[in-house]
Short mmCIF file of C-alpha atoms and ligand atoms in Angstrom, two decimals:
data_model
loop_
_atom_site.label_atom_id
_atom_site.label_comp_id
_atom_site.label_asym_id
_atom_site.label_seq_id
_atom_site.Cartn_x
_atom_site.Cartn_y
_atom_site.Cartn_z
CA UNK A 28 71.25 178.36 117.73
CA UNK A 29 71.09 176.38 114.61
CA UNK A 30 74.37 174.71 115.51
CA UNK A 31 73.12 173.80 119.01
CA UNK A 32 70.15 172.26 116.95
CA UNK A 33 72.72 170.23 114.82
CA UNK A 34 74.65 169.00 117.79
CA UNK A 35 71.37 167.45 119.44
CA UNK A 36 70.59 166.11 116.45
CA UNK A 37 73.92 164.25 115.88
CA UNK A 38 73.69 163.02 119.48
CA UNK A 39 70.28 161.83 118.86
CA UNK A 40 71.66 160.02 116.19
CA UNK A 41 74.70 158.46 117.54
CA UNK A 42 72.24 157.48 120.67
CA UNK A 43 70.28 155.49 118.26
CA UNK A 44 72.97 154.05 116.52
CA UNK A 45 74.78 152.64 119.50
CA UNK A 46 71.02 151.33 121.07
CA UNK A 47 70.99 149.69 117.59
CA UNK A 48 74.15 147.78 118.02
CA UNK A 49 73.77 146.94 121.31
CA UNK A 50 70.30 145.44 120.57
CA UNK A 51 71.99 143.15 117.74
CA UNK A 52 74.82 142.22 120.21
CA UNK A 53 71.84 141.19 122.63
CA UNK A 54 69.86 139.57 120.29
CA UNK A 55 72.81 136.95 119.38
CA UNK A 56 73.06 136.37 123.33
CA UNK A 57 69.45 135.60 123.68
CA UNK A 58 69.37 133.39 120.54
CA UNK A 59 72.26 131.23 122.42
CA UNK A 60 70.41 131.11 125.68
CA UNK A 61 67.63 129.57 124.14
CA UNK A 62 70.18 126.88 122.53
CA UNK A 63 71.20 123.57 124.46
CA UNK A 64 74.78 123.26 125.29
CA UNK A 65 76.85 121.37 122.70
CA UNK A 66 80.23 121.24 124.63
CA UNK A 67 81.78 117.69 125.79
CA UNK A 68 83.36 117.81 129.12
CA UNK A 69 86.59 116.42 128.03
CA UNK A 70 88.60 114.38 129.10
CA UNK A 71 85.76 112.82 131.59
CA UNK A 72 83.34 113.12 128.49
CA UNK A 73 84.56 112.10 125.23
CA UNK A 74 82.69 111.92 121.71
CA UNK A 75 82.27 108.00 120.18
CA UNK A 76 83.76 108.32 116.71
CA UNK A 77 82.03 107.25 113.68
CA UNK A 78 82.31 103.89 112.26
CA UNK A 79 84.76 105.08 109.37
CA UNK A 80 86.86 107.39 111.55
CA UNK A 81 90.38 107.33 110.40
CA UNK A 82 92.56 107.14 113.54
CA UNK A 83 95.74 105.63 114.53
CA UNK A 84 96.92 102.92 112.30
CA UNK A 85 96.89 99.37 113.91
CA UNK A 86 99.43 96.85 112.61
CA UNK A 87 99.96 93.14 112.73
CA UNK A 88 103.58 92.04 112.43
CA UNK A 89 102.74 88.67 112.16
CA UNK A 90 100.20 88.82 108.86
CA UNK A 91 102.93 91.33 106.87
CA UNK A 92 104.58 89.89 104.02
CA UNK A 93 106.84 92.70 103.52
CA UNK A 94 105.45 93.61 100.08
CA UNK A 95 105.77 97.29 100.42
CA UNK A 96 102.29 98.09 98.63
CA UNK A 97 101.63 100.31 101.43
CA UNK A 98 104.83 102.13 100.44
CA UNK A 99 104.10 102.47 97.02
CA UNK A 100 100.49 103.65 97.74
CA UNK A 101 101.20 105.91 100.34
CA UNK A 102 101.34 109.64 98.87
CA UNK A 103 104.18 110.10 100.92
CA UNK A 104 106.04 106.71 100.80
CA UNK A 105 105.80 107.04 104.71
CA UNK A 106 105.93 103.43 105.99
CA UNK A 107 109.00 101.98 106.50
CA UNK A 108 109.74 98.34 105.92
CA UNK A 109 112.89 97.10 106.99
CA UNK A 110 113.31 93.36 105.66
CA UNK A 111 116.21 91.24 104.37
CA UNK A 112 116.39 88.32 102.09
CA UNK A 113 116.71 84.87 103.95
CA UNK A 114 118.64 82.67 101.73
CA UNK A 115 118.06 79.75 103.76
CA UNK A 116 114.00 79.92 103.59
CA UNK A 117 114.11 82.23 100.24
CA UNK A 118 111.81 84.56 101.50
CA UNK A 119 111.76 88.18 102.91
CA UNK A 120 112.14 88.50 106.55
CA UNK A 121 110.80 91.20 108.12
CA UNK A 122 112.76 93.06 110.88
CA UNK A 123 110.93 96.30 111.57
CA UNK A 124 108.09 98.46 110.32
CA UNK A 125 107.28 101.90 111.47
CA UNK A 126 104.73 104.80 110.78
CA UNK A 127 105.40 108.27 111.71
CA UNK A 128 102.37 110.07 112.72
CA UNK A 129 103.77 113.27 112.45
CA UNK A 130 103.89 113.18 108.88
CA UNK A 131 100.96 110.83 108.26
CA UNK A 132 98.05 112.38 106.73
CA UNK A 133 95.57 109.41 107.72
CA UNK A 134 94.46 108.93 103.97
CA UNK A 135 93.78 105.42 104.61
CA UNK A 136 95.59 104.20 101.24
CA UNK A 137 98.02 102.02 102.88
CA UNK A 138 95.03 100.10 105.17
CA UNK A 139 92.88 100.23 101.87
CA UNK A 140 95.34 98.35 99.51
CA UNK A 141 97.40 96.10 102.13
CA UNK A 142 97.25 92.28 100.52
CA UNK A 143 97.06 90.59 103.68
CA UNK A 144 94.74 93.05 105.93
CA UNK A 145 97.32 93.45 108.58
CA UNK A 146 96.54 97.45 108.53
CA UNK A 147 93.70 98.77 110.23
CA UNK A 148 92.45 101.87 110.95
CA UNK A 149 91.48 102.55 114.68
CA UNK A 150 89.36 105.36 116.52
CA UNK A 151 92.21 106.56 118.52
CA UNK A 152 92.57 110.21 118.16
CA UNK A 153 94.65 111.46 121.16
CA UNK A 154 98.22 111.09 119.65
CA UNK A 155 99.45 114.29 121.25
CA UNK A 156 103.33 113.93 122.12
CA UNK A 157 106.06 116.57 123.66
CA UNK A 158 108.48 115.42 121.49
CA UNK A 159 107.88 114.71 117.93
CA UNK A 160 110.13 111.48 117.31
CA UNK A 161 107.49 109.91 119.73
CA UNK A 162 104.89 110.04 116.80
CA UNK A 163 107.24 107.74 115.19
CA UNK A 164 105.48 104.44 115.90
CA UNK A 165 107.55 101.14 115.61
CA UNK A 166 105.89 97.74 115.12
CA UNK A 167 105.19 97.38 119.02
CA UNK A 168 103.59 100.53 119.59
CA UNK A 169 101.47 100.15 116.14
CA UNK A 170 100.23 96.62 117.14
CA UNK A 171 98.97 97.79 120.92
CA UNK A 172 95.32 97.05 120.93
CA UNK A 173 93.29 100.44 120.09
CA UNK A 174 92.00 102.65 122.67
CA UNK A 175 88.12 102.61 122.95
CA UNK A 176 85.84 105.17 124.25
CA UNK A 177 83.35 102.66 124.87
CA UNK A 178 85.59 100.63 127.05
CA UNK A 179 87.37 102.95 129.26
CA UNK A 180 85.67 103.21 132.55
CA UNK A 181 86.80 106.71 133.58
CA UNK A 182 85.01 108.49 130.69
CA UNK A 183 81.41 109.04 129.62
CA UNK A 184 80.93 108.04 126.00
CA UNK A 185 78.73 110.45 123.96
CA UNK A 186 77.21 109.75 120.58
CA UNK A 187 78.44 111.91 118.02
CA UNK A 188 76.59 114.65 117.07
CA UNK A 189 75.90 113.42 113.53
CA UNK A 190 74.00 110.42 115.36
CA UNK A 191 71.70 112.47 117.15
CA UNK A 192 67.99 112.24 116.58
CA UNK A 193 67.06 115.36 114.41
CA UNK A 194 66.66 118.65 115.97
CA UNK A 195 68.95 117.38 119.40
CA UNK A 196 71.91 118.98 120.02
CA UNK A 197 72.44 117.50 123.43
CA UNK A 198 74.10 113.90 123.72
CA UNK A 199 73.51 113.83 127.15
CA UNK A 200 70.83 111.65 129.03
CA UNK A 201 69.67 110.10 125.61
CA UNK A 202 68.18 106.82 125.61
CA UNK A 203 70.53 104.55 123.50
CA UNK A 204 67.54 103.40 121.53
CA UNK A 205 66.94 106.90 120.76
CA UNK A 206 66.61 107.12 116.56
CA UNK A 207 69.06 109.01 115.08
CA UNK A 208 68.69 111.47 111.97
CA UNK A 209 69.09 110.33 108.62
CA UNK A 210 69.84 106.30 108.29
CA UNK A 211 72.67 104.09 108.96
CA UNK A 212 74.97 102.86 106.42
CA UNK A 213 73.60 99.12 106.90
CA UNK A 214 70.12 100.71 106.26
CA UNK A 215 71.25 102.54 102.97
CA UNK A 216 72.69 99.23 101.53
CA UNK A 217 69.68 97.34 102.48
CA UNK A 218 67.55 100.28 100.87
CA UNK A 219 69.80 100.02 97.69
CA UNK A 220 69.59 96.03 97.52
CA UNK A 221 65.67 96.26 97.36
CA UNK A 222 65.79 98.89 94.62
CA UNK A 223 68.16 97.50 92.53
CA UNK A 224 66.56 95.63 89.66
CA UNK A 225 68.31 92.30 89.39
CA UNK A 226 70.01 92.06 85.73
CA UNK A 227 67.84 90.03 83.08
CA UNK A 228 69.95 86.69 82.39
CA UNK A 229 70.58 86.90 78.48
CA UNK A 230 68.77 84.58 76.33
S1 SF4 B 329 101.15 96.30 102.48
FE1 SF4 B 329 100.54 95.23 104.36
S2 SF4 B 329 101.45 93.27 103.95
FE2 SF4 B 329 102.42 94.88 102.44
S3 SF4 B 329 104.45 95.43 103.64
FE3 SF4 B 329 102.58 96.88 103.97
S4 SF4 B 329 102.04 96.14 105.92
FE4 SF4 B 329 103.07 94.61 105.27
S1 SF4 B 330 97.49 106.58 105.89
FE1 SF4 B 330 97.95 107.47 104.25
S2 SF4 B 330 99.62 108.85 104.75
FE2 SF4 B 330 99.62 107.61 106.39
S3 SF4 B 330 100.94 105.84 106.01
FE3 SF4 B 330 98.92 105.07 104.98
S4 SF4 B 330 99.05 105.80 103.03
FE4 SF4 B 330 100.64 107.07 103.78
#
């Protein structure tokens, strides 16, 4: 009799435990049913990268002076600047320039320190290739005008989640003038200028 009661007690305990776990699982499900979808229907929809996104590097051959600053500031000395000294003009003559995006860490140092601003970071992030050697971009590939999500007629551009109004999780059907959460960089700069006390001239 005692054994039977113990078995019933254990069974009831297991059933209660199972019901608790099922309830916990379903509570997560119900919680997600309340939320708005945050998925992007890639590649038909794409997020617009932020203003300071560090994507594929754009390079302007004509502005490059072969100074190799980009190589020296690169943490892995990645850019290849192939130049020769032209004895007639007594200047460096640039032959080739290349960056291997299979190795680049997109830190932006080369762009930051280039004295002629011939390097810039684009918002291009789709660099996938079947062969890793295809990621080694020469000056022609680097000079290609960057792809822009907003200029592709086949794609519906969506604003980045970080730029959505507070509490908004769905970028679909938002009016273009909807105020995003937080302040824009230019608003922060204007605020800083307003609050900075001008230096007093020395008498
Ligand atoms: S730093 Fe700029 S100008 Fe100098 S070699 Fe690199 S890309 Fe050319
Ligand atoms: S982004 Fe950084 S890692 Fe890539 S080439 Fe420039 S300096 Fe080197």
